[in-house]
XYZ file of C-alpha atoms in Angstrom:
753
model
C 46.743 2.475 33.606
C 43.223 3.918 33.724
C 42.035 5.518 30.479
C 41.121 9.182 30.969
C 37.467 10.192 31.009
C 36.430 13.134 28.839
C 33.783 15.574 29.980
C 32.339 18.877 28.767
C 30.905 21.290 31.303
C 28.859 24.419 30.688
C 30.390 27.292 32.669
C 28.584 30.389 33.913
C 30.037 33.522 35.480
C 33.001 34.107 33.135
C 33.389 37.707 31.983
C 36.782 37.963 30.297
C 39.908 36.128 29.173
C 41.364 36.384 32.674
C 38.397 34.373 33.945
C 38.922 31.516 31.495
C 42.694 31.510 32.083
C 42.199 31.439 35.862
C 39.636 28.637 35.655
C 41.992 26.584 33.476
C 44.720 27.069 36.045
C 42.426 25.975 38.898
C 41.254 22.841 37.071
C 44.715 21.832 35.879
C 45.975 21.892 39.469
C 43.714 18.942 40.274
C 45.421 15.519 40.122
C 45.566 14.062 36.601
C 43.256 16.701 35.143
C 43.821 18.431 31.784
C 41.315 21.173 30.983
C 40.775 23.835 28.340
C 38.232 26.605 28.839
C 36.698 28.529 25.951
C 35.361 31.997 26.769
C 33.362 32.237 23.508
C 31.384 29.011 23.986
C 31.556 29.183 27.825
C 32.508 25.516 27.987
C 35.268 23.552 29.660
C 36.605 20.395 28.029
C 38.126 18.232 30.755
C 40.111 14.988 30.670
C 40.522 13.359 34.076
C 41.295 10.096 35.845
C 38.028 8.910 37.469
C 40.061 7.144 40.173
C 41.599 10.471 41.212
C 38.810 12.970 40.524
C 35.069 12.855 39.966
C 32.415 15.214 38.623
C 31.544 16.548 42.075
C 35.181 17.481 42.738
C 35.458 19.232 39.394
C 32.312 21.292 39.972
C 33.419 22.097 43.526
C 36.759 23.415 42.224
C 34.961 25.529 39.624
C 32.609 26.952 42.245
C 35.553 27.634 44.519
C 37.027 29.768 41.751
C 33.857 31.862 41.682
C 32.037 30.263 38.757
C 29.340 27.655 38.335
C 29.131 24.603 36.102
C 26.869 21.767 35.053
C 27.122 18.878 32.564
C 25.952 19.764 29.077
C 22.220 19.484 28.593
C 20.543 19.097 25.226
C 20.787 22.116 22.954
C 17.189 23.245 23.524
C 17.621 23.231 27.323
C 20.899 25.154 27.101
C 19.284 27.673 24.785
C 16.413 28.237 27.211
C 18.886 28.681 30.079
C 20.838 31.258 28.034
C 17.625 33.101 27.148
C 16.620 33.225 30.828
C 20.071 34.528 31.836
C 19.954 37.113 29.029
C 16.565 38.362 30.244
C 17.876 38.739 33.804
C 20.813 40.767 32.551
C 18.460 42.753 30.329
C 16.316 43.646 33.335
C 19.388 44.739 35.299
C 20.417 46.976 32.401
C 16.936 48.489 31.971
C 16.721 49.396 35.665
C 20.252 50.817 35.566
C 19.486 52.823 32.401
C 16.289 54.324 33.832
C 18.029 55.359 37.054
C 21.098 56.676 35.222
C 19.178 58.676 32.623
C 18.545 61.756 34.859
C 22.238 61.789 35.804
C 23.288 61.588 32.154
C 20.879 64.398 31.186
C 22.379 66.541 33.938
C 25.881 65.831 32.606
C 24.912 66.564 28.983
C 23.327 69.879 29.969
C 26.623 70.878 31.575
C 28.407 70.361 28.232
C 26.158 72.974 26.582
C 26.540 75.445 29.466
C 23.292 74.766 31.367
C 23.969 74.078 35.035
C 20.808 72.361 36.303
C 22.270 70.175 39.016
C 20.165 67.599 40.784
C 20.338 67.722 44.581
C 23.174 65.624 45.956
C 20.846 63.357 47.935
C 18.818 62.616 44.756
C 21.994 61.773 42.834
C 22.954 59.371 45.627
C 19.467 57.849 45.614
C 19.617 57.226 41.873
C 23.200 55.942 41.786
C 23.101 53.557 44.772
C 20.784 50.864 43.253
C 22.861 50.980 40.069
C 26.060 50.554 42.051
C 24.953 47.750 44.361
C 22.087 46.000 42.561
C 22.808 46.255 38.844
C 26.553 46.250 39.533
C 26.574 43.578 42.248
C 27.876 41.001 39.749
C 31.153 42.930 39.536
C 31.665 42.772 43.303
C 30.944 39.051 43.535
C 33.164 38.378 40.530
C 35.980 40.502 41.941
C 35.782 38.818 45.355
C 35.825 35.322 43.847
C 38.774 36.257 41.668
C 40.808 37.747 44.496
C 39.893 34.899 46.840
C 41.336 32.364 44.407
C 44.535 34.375 43.996
C 43.772 35.984 40.639
C 42.324 39.164 39.212
C 39.978 39.841 36.335
C 37.886 42.510 34.656
C 35.460 42.578 37.616
C 38.298 43.777 39.865
C 38.966 46.717 37.563
C 35.290 47.672 37.228
C 34.529 47.251 40.954
C 37.569 49.324 41.981
C 36.971 52.045 39.399
C 33.257 52.574 39.996
C 33.568 52.198 43.771
C 36.286 54.855 43.857
C 34.057 57.361 42.025
C 30.982 56.396 44.087
C 32.729 56.491 47.492
C 34.475 59.780 46.710
C 31.082 61.305 45.907
C 29.610 59.874 49.138
C 32.479 61.387 51.139
C 31.937 64.818 49.573
C 28.166 64.553 50.125
C 28.609 63.646 53.818
C 31.181 66.380 54.388
C 28.867 69.009 52.930
C 25.946 67.613 54.962
C 27.929 68.153 58.173
C 28.924 71.665 57.092
C 32.558 70.962 56.239
C 32.037 72.706 52.856
C 34.256 70.615 50.569
C 34.476 72.349 47.212
C 34.516 69.135 45.156
C 32.151 67.925 42.421
C 30.111 64.733 42.775
C 30.829 61.794 40.457
C 27.691 59.709 41.007
C 26.858 60.098 37.308
C 30.286 58.684 36.375
C 29.979 55.494 38.452
C 26.353 54.856 37.431
C 26.998 55.567 33.752
C 30.061 53.316 33.735
C 28.107 50.359 35.111
C 25.215 50.991 32.719
C 27.499 51.186 29.693
C 29.372 48.028 30.699
C 26.071 46.175 31.148
C 24.979 47.394 27.714
C 28.252 46.159 26.230
C 27.756 42.753 27.857
C 24.234 42.502 26.425
C 25.421 43.385 22.931
C 28.333 40.973 23.284
C 26.041 38.138 24.405
C 23.726 38.777 21.479
C 26.601 38.785 19.009
C 28.062 35.601 20.524
C 24.714 33.847 20.130
C 24.808 34.728 16.427
C 28.313 33.261 16.222
C 26.961 29.805 17.037
C 23.985 30.228 14.698
C 25.370 27.711 12.183
C 25.422 24.981 14.834
C 21.890 25.815 15.922
C 20.761 25.675 12.286
C 22.243 22.175 11.950
C 20.482 20.990 15.102
C 17.131 22.367 13.926
C 17.354 20.563 10.574
C 16.294 17.141 11.840
C 12.501 16.631 11.796
C 10.740 15.903 15.073
C 8.407 13.195 13.748
C 8.795 10.236 11.385
C 6.320 8.008 9.505
C 7.316 4.573 10.823
C 5.854 1.187 9.871
C 5.693 -1.265 12.768
C 3.762 -4.551 12.708
C 2.252 -3.540 9.383
C 0.792 -0.329 10.835
C 1.991 3.122 9.739
C 2.305 5.488 12.677
C 3.901 8.808 13.531
C 6.692 8.478 16.075
C 9.060 10.945 17.658
C 12.454 10.608 15.973
C 13.985 9.843 19.397
C 11.873 6.648 19.569
C 13.120 5.206 16.279
C 15.330 2.128 16.265
C 17.781 0.710 13.746
C 15.871 -1.575 11.387
C 12.627 0.428 11.454
C 10.857 0.877 8.117
C 9.926 4.512 7.436
C 8.456 6.620 4.659
C 9.784 9.946 3.397
C 7.160 11.880 1.488
C 7.879 14.600 -1.073
C 8.755 17.873 0.643
C 9.825 16.159 3.891
C 13.227 15.738 5.524
C 14.723 12.328 6.234
C 14.431 11.566 9.987
C 17.423 9.202 10.385
C 20.153 7.604 8.274
C 18.822 4.770 6.161
C 18.849 2.867 2.891
C 16.212 3.158 0.177
C 14.102 0.028 -0.281
C 11.475 1.315 -2.700
C 10.918 4.451 -4.761
C 12.823 6.975 -6.842
C 13.540 10.567 -5.884
C 16.191 13.268 -5.689
C 17.570 14.576 -2.401
C 18.898 17.986 -1.476
C 22.005 17.093 0.560
C 23.401 20.638 0.794
C 23.355 20.538 4.606
C 25.656 17.514 4.460
C 27.976 18.295 1.568
C 27.521 21.999 0.867
C 26.628 20.985 -2.708
C 23.394 22.518 -4.010
C 22.851 20.034 -6.869
C 20.286 17.331 -5.951
C 21.374 13.700 -5.694
C 19.280 11.018 -7.378
C 18.174 8.172 -5.093
C 17.048 4.662 -5.987
C 16.775 1.330 -4.136
C 20.090 0.498 -2.481
C 21.203 4.122 -2.081
C 21.753 5.611 1.345
C 19.874 8.618 2.685
C 20.925 10.802 5.602
C 19.100 12.502 8.443
C 17.955 16.086 7.738
C 18.459 15.867 3.960
C 15.436 17.054 1.984
C 13.308 14.857 -0.288
C 12.417 16.966 -3.317
C 9.979 14.626 -5.064
C 8.927 11.014 -5.020
C 7.871 8.758 -2.135
C 10.695 6.718 -0.593
C 10.406 3.680 1.615
C 13.572 3.216 3.662
C 15.068 1.078 6.405
C 16.769 2.842 9.305
C 20.505 2.137 9.574
C 21.613 4.680 12.192
C 19.513 6.598 14.690
C 20.028 9.099 17.499
C 23.665 9.953 18.168
C 24.855 7.536 15.470
C 23.594 9.515 12.460
C 25.911 11.512 10.241
C 24.122 14.701 11.328
C 24.871 13.924 14.989
C 28.507 13.222 14.106
C 28.756 16.551 12.274
C 27.232 18.409 15.242
C 29.688 16.715 17.635
C 32.614 17.642 15.410
C 31.505 21.270 15.070
C 31.035 21.545 18.848
C 34.467 20.006 19.384
C 36.086 22.457 16.974
C 34.290 25.453 18.471
C 35.460 24.492 21.942
C 39.105 23.989 20.934
C 41.882 26.573 21.006
C 44.139 27.813 18.256
C 47.846 28.222 19.020
C 47.598 31.944 18.301
C 45.261 32.242 21.286
C 48.091 31.315 23.643
C 49.529 34.802 23.221
C 46.253 36.394 24.334
C 45.991 33.970 27.267
C 49.534 34.720 28.423
C 48.919 38.463 28.276
C 45.549 38.189 30.038
C 47.141 36.284 32.916
C 49.281 39.296 33.879
C 47.179 42.075 32.376
C 44.972 43.018 35.333
C 47.786 43.157 37.931
C 49.814 45.355 35.570
C 46.819 47.672 35.079
C 46.351 47.959 38.850
C 49.986 49.024 39.191
C 49.569 51.561 36.361
C 46.431 52.971 38.016
C 48.250 53.370 41.362
C 51.160 55.099 39.617
C 48.689 57.405 37.851
C 47.023 58.263 41.163
C 50.343 58.908 42.851
C 51.783 60.984 39.999
C 48.759 63.240 39.584
C 48.359 63.724 43.346
C 52.072 64.376 43.857
C 52.599 66.740 40.939
C 49.099 68.161 40.510
C 48.133 68.437 44.138
C 44.467 67.618 43.496
C 43.458 64.236 44.879
C 40.074 64.259 43.127
C 41.619 64.751 39.686
C 44.225 62.104 40.461
C 41.552 59.635 41.534
C 39.364 60.254 38.479
C 42.316 59.717 36.143
C 43.176 56.486 37.959
C 39.545 55.405 37.598
C 39.763 56.065 33.845
C 42.819 53.796 33.650
C 41.007 51.016 35.520
C 37.889 51.261 33.397
C 39.400 51.467 29.923
C 41.898 48.645 30.485
C 39.582 45.666 30.051
C 40.901 42.352 28.667
C 37.497 41.297 27.278
C 38.250 42.183 23.664
C 41.600 40.393 23.897
C 39.948 37.225 25.179
C 37.227 37.197 22.545
C 39.463 37.988 19.561
C 40.380 34.401 18.684
C 37.646 32.057 20.016
C 34.758 34.028 18.510
C 36.381 33.915 15.076
C 36.933 30.157 15.455
C 33.289 29.584 16.436
C 32.000 31.489 13.391
C 34.533 29.940 10.989
C 33.913 26.314 11.999
C 30.162 26.831 11.772
C 30.480 28.405 8.330
C 32.799 25.585 7.270
C 30.214 22.967 8.269
C 27.617 24.731 6.131
C 30.026 24.465 3.188
C 30.623 20.731 3.735
C 33.982 21.157 5.497
C 34.208 19.551 8.934
C 37.086 20.875 11.043
C 38.187 18.689 13.938
C 39.948 21.410 15.959
C 40.961 25.044 15.788
C 44.663 24.205 15.548
C 44.091 22.377 12.236
C 42.178 25.348 10.832
C 45.016 27.629 11.913
C 47.783 25.446 10.423
C 46.005 25.098 7.078
C 46.767 28.692 6.091
C 50.520 27.966 6.166
C 50.480 24.899 3.903
C 53.105 24.951 1.166
C 52.638 21.435 -0.221
C 49.558 19.265 -0.642
C 50.085 15.546 -1.156
C 47.095 13.896 -2.842
C 46.327 10.230 -3.142
C 45.295 9.276 -6.681
C 42.562 6.700 -6.203
C 39.402 8.091 -4.659
C 40.830 11.588 -4.292
C 41.813 12.740 -7.786
C 39.830 9.960 -9.411
C 36.349 8.588 -8.798
C 37.813 5.651 -6.897
C 35.570 3.298 -8.884
C 37.766 1.584 -11.478
C 36.048 -0.428 -14.169
C 37.308 -3.155 -16.486
C 38.065 -1.822 -19.962
C 40.155 -4.547 -21.628
C 40.442 -8.342 -21.370
C 43.684 -9.534 -23.010
C 43.794 -13.344 -22.777
C 46.925 -15.240 -23.722
C 46.896 -17.598 -26.692
C 44.575 -20.530 -26.104
C 42.716 -18.860 -23.216
C 39.162 -17.579 -23.723
C 38.134 -14.174 -22.316
C 35.540 -15.860 -20.069
C 38.163 -18.265 -18.713
C 40.507 -15.350 -17.988
C 37.747 -13.373 -16.274
C 36.402 -16.275 -14.214
C 39.835 -17.321 -12.970
C 40.853 -13.764 -12.112
C 37.553 -13.231 -10.264
C 38.189 -16.444 -8.328
C 41.375 -14.931 -6.856
C 39.851 -11.453 -6.456
C 37.507 -12.861 -3.795
C 40.450 -12.799 -1.410
C 40.915 -9.021 -1.500
C 39.021 -5.818 -0.706
C 41.212 -3.776 -3.078
C 39.188 -1.470 -5.396
C 40.506 -3.369 -8.446
C 39.329 -6.668 -6.956
C 35.860 -5.236 -6.294
C 35.719 -3.811 -9.825
C 36.736 -7.174 -11.250
C 34.028 -9.016 -9.299
C 31.390 -6.459 -10.317
C 32.360 -6.882 -13.960
C 32.285 -10.662 -13.634
C 28.686 -10.428 -12.365
C 27.645 -8.476 -15.456
C 29.178 -11.216 -17.627
C 27.576 -14.040 -15.586
C 31.076 -15.194 -14.703
C 30.674 -15.301 -10.932
C 33.228 -17.792 -9.551
C 32.652 -20.434 -6.897
C 33.864 -19.733 -3.378
C 37.397 -20.859 -2.644
C 39.985 -20.596 0.126
C 43.741 -20.546 0.360
C 44.112 -17.067 -1.134
C 46.822 -14.873 0.374
C 47.516 -11.207 -0.279
C 50.994 -9.833 -0.953
C 50.686 -6.244 0.262
C 51.119 -3.703 -2.515
C 51.706 -6.376 -5.164
C 48.790 -8.762 -5.610
C 47.354 -12.174 -4.679
C 48.584 -15.770 -4.538
C 46.525 -18.953 -4.430
C 46.937 -22.706 -4.760
C 44.004 -24.384 -6.485
C 43.952 -28.052 -7.477
C 47.722 -28.240 -7.156
C 48.303 -25.261 -9.449
C 49.996 -22.032 -8.255
C 48.187 -18.851 -9.325
C 49.083 -15.207 -8.984
C 47.106 -12.081 -9.789
C 48.755 -8.683 -9.502
C 50.834 -5.977 -11.067
C 52.944 -6.766 -14.152
C 56.066 -6.066 -12.101
C 54.934 -8.664 -9.559
C 54.365 -11.221 -12.306
C 57.758 -10.495 -13.906
C 59.481 -10.850 -10.509
C 57.910 -14.308 -10.307
C 59.384 -15.300 -13.679
C 56.275 -14.776 -15.823
C 56.940 -13.606 -19.408
C 54.849 -10.547 -20.355
C 54.577 -8.374 -23.495
C 55.812 -5.161 -21.858
C 55.165 -2.998 -24.941
C 51.475 -3.910 -24.904
C 51.290 -3.165 -21.172
C 53.067 0.172 -21.583
C 50.659 1.265 -24.336
C 47.706 0.679 -22.011
C 49.420 2.401 -19.095
C 50.159 5.483 -21.173
C 46.400 5.803 -21.655
C 46.075 6.128 -17.872
C 44.909 2.534 -17.429
C 45.959 0.170 -14.661
C 46.929 -3.324 -15.802
C 47.045 -6.541 -13.797
C 48.382 -9.917 -14.912
C 47.075 -13.423 -14.205
C 49.479 -16.386 -14.263
C 49.266 -20.103 -13.514
C 52.369 -22.024 -12.526
C 54.609 -19.459 -14.197
C 52.607 -19.216 -17.446
C 50.706 -16.060 -18.373
C 46.951 -16.537 -18.722
C 46.350 -12.942 -19.721
C 46.071 -9.336 -18.603
C 43.142 -7.156 -17.561
C 43.081 -3.342 -17.871
C 41.092 -0.960 -15.699
C 40.315 2.742 -15.998
C 39.466 5.027 -13.090
C 37.933 8.275 -14.308
C 39.342 11.573 -13.094
C 36.827 13.439 -10.969
C 35.110 16.214 -12.884
C 36.514 18.972 -10.681
C 40.026 17.631 -10.051
C 41.846 19.547 -12.792
C 40.173 22.847 -11.846
C 40.923 22.201 -8.157
C 44.618 21.558 -8.875
C 44.813 24.792 -10.898
C 43.081 26.636 -8.062
C 45.532 25.269 -5.488
C 48.474 26.238 -7.690
C 47.079 29.766 -7.986
C 46.983 29.896 -4.182
C 50.691 29.037 -4.020
C 50.204 25.382 -3.057
C 52.531 22.817 -4.631
C 50.527 19.647 -5.429
C 52.247 16.248 -5.325
C 50.387 13.077 -6.351
C 51.091 9.690 -4.746
C 50.084 6.520 -6.563
C 50.668 2.824 -6.242
C 50.443 2.551 -10.029
C 53.450 2.215 -12.282
C 55.199 5.296 -13.631
C 53.417 5.395 -16.998
C 49.885 5.185 -15.535
C 50.665 7.670 -12.780
C 52.182 10.062 -15.314
C 49.083 9.855 -17.511
C 46.689 10.564 -14.619
C 48.911 13.383 -13.316
C 48.936 14.968 -16.775
C 45.146 14.759 -16.992
C 44.891 16.493 -13.588
C 47.500 19.145 -14.433
C 49.962 17.917 -11.794
C 53.645 18.259 -12.620
C 55.060 16.336 -9.651
C 54.110 12.779 -8.725
C 55.470 9.678 -7.032
C 54.621 6.306 -8.622
C 54.718 2.729 -7.300
C 54.328 3.923 -3.712
C 53.142 1.150 -1.422
C 50.439 2.042 1.142
C 52.889 1.593 4.025
C 55.378 3.938 2.327
C 53.023 6.902 1.850
C 53.704 8.226 5.346
C 57.439 8.185 4.640
C 56.846 10.214 1.461
C 54.907 12.826 3.465
C 57.628 12.925 6.115
C 60.287 13.347 3.448
C 58.487 16.386 2.055
C 58.091 17.803 5.571
C 61.843 17.568 6.058
C 62.460 19.528 2.857
C 63.755 23.005 3.608
C 61.985 25.869 1.889
C 64.558 27.578 -0.354
C 65.528 31.142 0.408
C 64.699 33.649 -2.357
C 67.722 34.292 -4.561
C 68.878 37.884 -4.326
C 68.309 39.789 -7.528
C 65.740 37.335 -8.888
C 61.979 37.542 -8.564
C 60.755 35.173 -5.895
C 58.840 33.026 -8.367
C 62.113 32.301 -10.174
C 63.940 31.133 -7.078
C 61.304 28.942 -5.455
C 59.389 25.922 -6.651
C 55.961 27.432 -6.041
C 54.308 30.820 -5.782
C 54.549 32.513 -2.416
C 51.672 34.256 -0.680
C 51.353 36.610 2.253
C 50.363 33.622 4.363
C 53.396 31.439 3.668
C 55.504 30.373 6.591
C 59.030 31.826 6.705
C 61.971 29.935 5.177
C 62.376 26.613 6.956
C 60.676 23.226 6.864
C 57.669 22.963 4.605
C 54.201 22.548 6.042
C 52.689 19.587 4.228
C 49.028 18.665 3.880
C 47.688 15.278 2.828
C 44.381 14.536 1.114
C 43.215 10.923 1.004
C 40.238 8.674 1.593
C 40.816 8.531 5.356
C 41.113 4.726 5.533
C 43.977 3.281 3.435
C 45.836 6.552 3.749
C 45.529 6.791 7.541
C 49.304 6.626 8.299
C 50.055 9.339 5.726
C 47.162 11.460 7.019
C 48.557 11.163 10.537
C 52.057 12.142 9.342
C 50.879 15.330 7.603
C 50.764 18.731 9.294
C 47.137 19.052 8.191
C 45.186 16.103 6.816
C 42.064 16.158 4.664
C 39.811 13.112 4.433
C 37.589 12.859 1.376
C 34.064 11.585 1.798
C 34.497 8.038 0.532
C 31.363 6.830 -1.268
C 28.618 6.899 1.343
C 30.959 6.391 4.302
C 32.338 9.528 5.904
C 35.802 9.277 7.433
C 35.036 11.865 10.118
C 37.585 10.578 12.616
C 40.365 9.910 10.099
C 41.706 13.420 9.546
C 41.952 16.964 10.852
C 39.478 18.189 8.231
C 36.831 16.055 6.541
C 35.464 17.082 3.137
C 31.849 16.045 2.762
C 32.007 16.494 -1.025
C 34.066 14.106 -3.126
C 35.890 17.041 -4.634
C 39.479 18.195 -4.175
C 38.182 21.776 -4.453
C 37.130 21.337 -0.825
C 40.816 21.468 0.152
C 41.185 24.826 -1.596
C 38.027 26.010 0.176
C 39.383 24.912 3.561
C 42.698 26.705 2.976
C 40.842 29.809 1.777
C 38.661 29.791 4.906
C 41.751 29.266 7.069
C 43.449 32.291 5.526
C 40.323 34.429 5.935
C 39.916 33.303 9.552
C 43.522 34.038 10.457
C 43.158 37.444 8.846
C 40.140 38.162 11.058
C 41.927 36.887 14.172
C 44.908 39.132 13.458
C 42.588 42.086 12.909
C 40.833 41.348 16.199
C 44.082 41.023 18.109
C 45.323 44.249 16.552
C 42.128 46.057 17.559
C 42.344 44.676 21.097
C 46.023 45.551 21.542
C 45.724 48.936 19.841
C 42.728 49.825 21.982
C 44.695 49.279 25.184
C 47.986 50.663 23.858
C 46.247 53.923 22.920
C 43.620 54.061 25.644
C 45.723 53.505 28.764
C 48.266 56.298 28.030
C 45.419 58.735 27.239
C 43.742 57.857 30.528
C 47.047 58.286 32.412
C 47.487 61.750 30.887
C 44.017 62.768 32.024
C 42.671 63.011 28.481
C 39.815 60.530 28.988
C 36.712 61.073 31.075
C 35.728 57.878 32.971
C 32.373 57.791 31.162
C 34.047 57.950 27.744
C 36.515 55.307 28.895
C 33.632 53.068 29.968
C 31.854 53.481 26.648
C 35.044 52.698 24.737
C 35.671 49.612 26.852
C 32.128 48.313 26.295
C 32.281 48.890 22.565
C 35.696 47.265 22.136
C 34.301 43.799 22.887
C 31.303 44.369 20.653
C 33.520 45.505 17.769
C 35.740 42.416 18.038
C 32.762 40.028 18.032
C 31.082 41.941 15.196
C 34.262 41.740 13.117
C 34.392 37.980 13.685
C 30.766 37.695 12.533
C 31.838 39.014 9.130
C 33.287 35.527 8.529
C 29.723 34.453 7.804
C 30.139 36.234 4.470
C 32.939 33.892 3.393
C 32.016 31.940 0.261
C 33.425 28.844 -1.369
C 35.881 29.354 -4.204
C 34.401 29.460 -7.696
């Protein structure tokens, strides 16, 4: 079976939610094609079988639907193309505004009782270029929509303005031939409608460009030039020409050009663009540096590790673009309504025309009221309500060091009831260190350490790495050996010189018949220490204790999550006493100990299958449920469970969770491991992500309410003849602008204290 090919196309010519829904429908009709179209970013994400469909066929289908498309260019080229398109639309609006102004002045004078009418032929002369030059886009859009079997905003605008324009032309011609029709002209209505709609589109485009400002800011962070040493000569090269392995200098006050490792020098780096953390990070030889981070002082000589599309900055940009182009589930409602909205409005307009003509007897009044219905009923605001909020929220999240993989994850996060957290590397630093060497009688501490380190070579477990690091400080580095096997979740076995060794948990040693002083072990475990035992041919050689410090912000983050109504559950592979001690330090009441890595997913699934208890009648809700409820909680039913881990060992549990959070692990970022990646090694990032999710959903609901309320109120008023077409046009134009402007308020969201 051929693996699907993924492609992003930039779309032009979309004007409303009906356009994006229709284009999705056209693309998804192609064989083995799955496409999503985002009206806010004007992009289509397409998965297709290259043996069934190719790029040319995809673009041909898009053009057949009345739009245009091209593969994504670099950001600068796309920006220039958008600027050029904006200027063309700006020119169309300026011409329309200048020609419409005399007609508007004439109309305003009528409101104050001054009847200074322009000659009919002059009104026609002013209105015609507005109708057929500035407004030509509505005719082409309407024709393309109807030709492909759909209908969109352009159909409504073209029908409404054409009705007013053609009625005025008919009256003008009748009077010219002496038929003496006693009917007013509505050239000012059609011209003003088009001008106002063009103004609304300009304002909307400007607001949408601000929505993606966070992404543009990320792209502009990387310097254009780098100081690269090649063949012993220092030269300035374009960043695009750098290769992995290049030596480069970062001077004080400069940004790092690519990802690298420090070879020489000491400095501190501002990594706020990467982690959202304002405190500088000290750098010394061996530390990694990342593209676009800022060198505050000190000259650094570095070696390039990742360049071009392989840097962390490039990965962040890709993830933000992916999230901004994805769809939240709540958007499906708007898409479903948009698909039938325009046909329903056309029927309502015809009924309005028929009712007013039949019962009022005045065709002109009936037609104008029908035009008002067509003009005010625009699905633009409905289509922009969700995607614009998602674009702003994901960009703001990236600035705060929260990388969201898709809109659905951001949407689900606001409903989380339970957060499962892995202990090591999430609550703790993930860097255990040896605290106690407890050799058995007749065994020296160095002998215990050297033998344990010999077995630890066969494992990548954090305790094994800590043991080897400690052995190096004590000059007890063991010789290389083979024949070491790992017993998952328990420890290590080895056969050396005919002797059988084991290194692992006390429970593992006891299960193998090794006698251990359990009281001594328990005392260490109750201090929050992890203890391992070393045995040779059934005889205990000694025990080694490790301590993994709780992260500085873990306790505050747990308290913050609890205040938000999130129940925190800790998972640990440690024994009960150690897990209990760490949980107490973090302020966590509920934990699961001795959980093997392969069993973590089952623990998450078990919590997901737990039914949320119904509130007990007569008791306050906090007394009848296990955690505080909030306005954003899901209704009684299965719990929504989140999982926070390091994104590598916890991958199965992360995949099992409804929303998964991957911590930034050391200098490696598990971007692909979870729905949301936290660039700071701080559990508070989870609380920030949930807070942003709740704020975003609040904005989306507000936008949808505005969009629905606008149409629910506006269409009946237009049907009753209480809205002038010009007022209807202004309201329609401003509805889209108000929705986008409301979404832009998400830029004010701030991380939790």
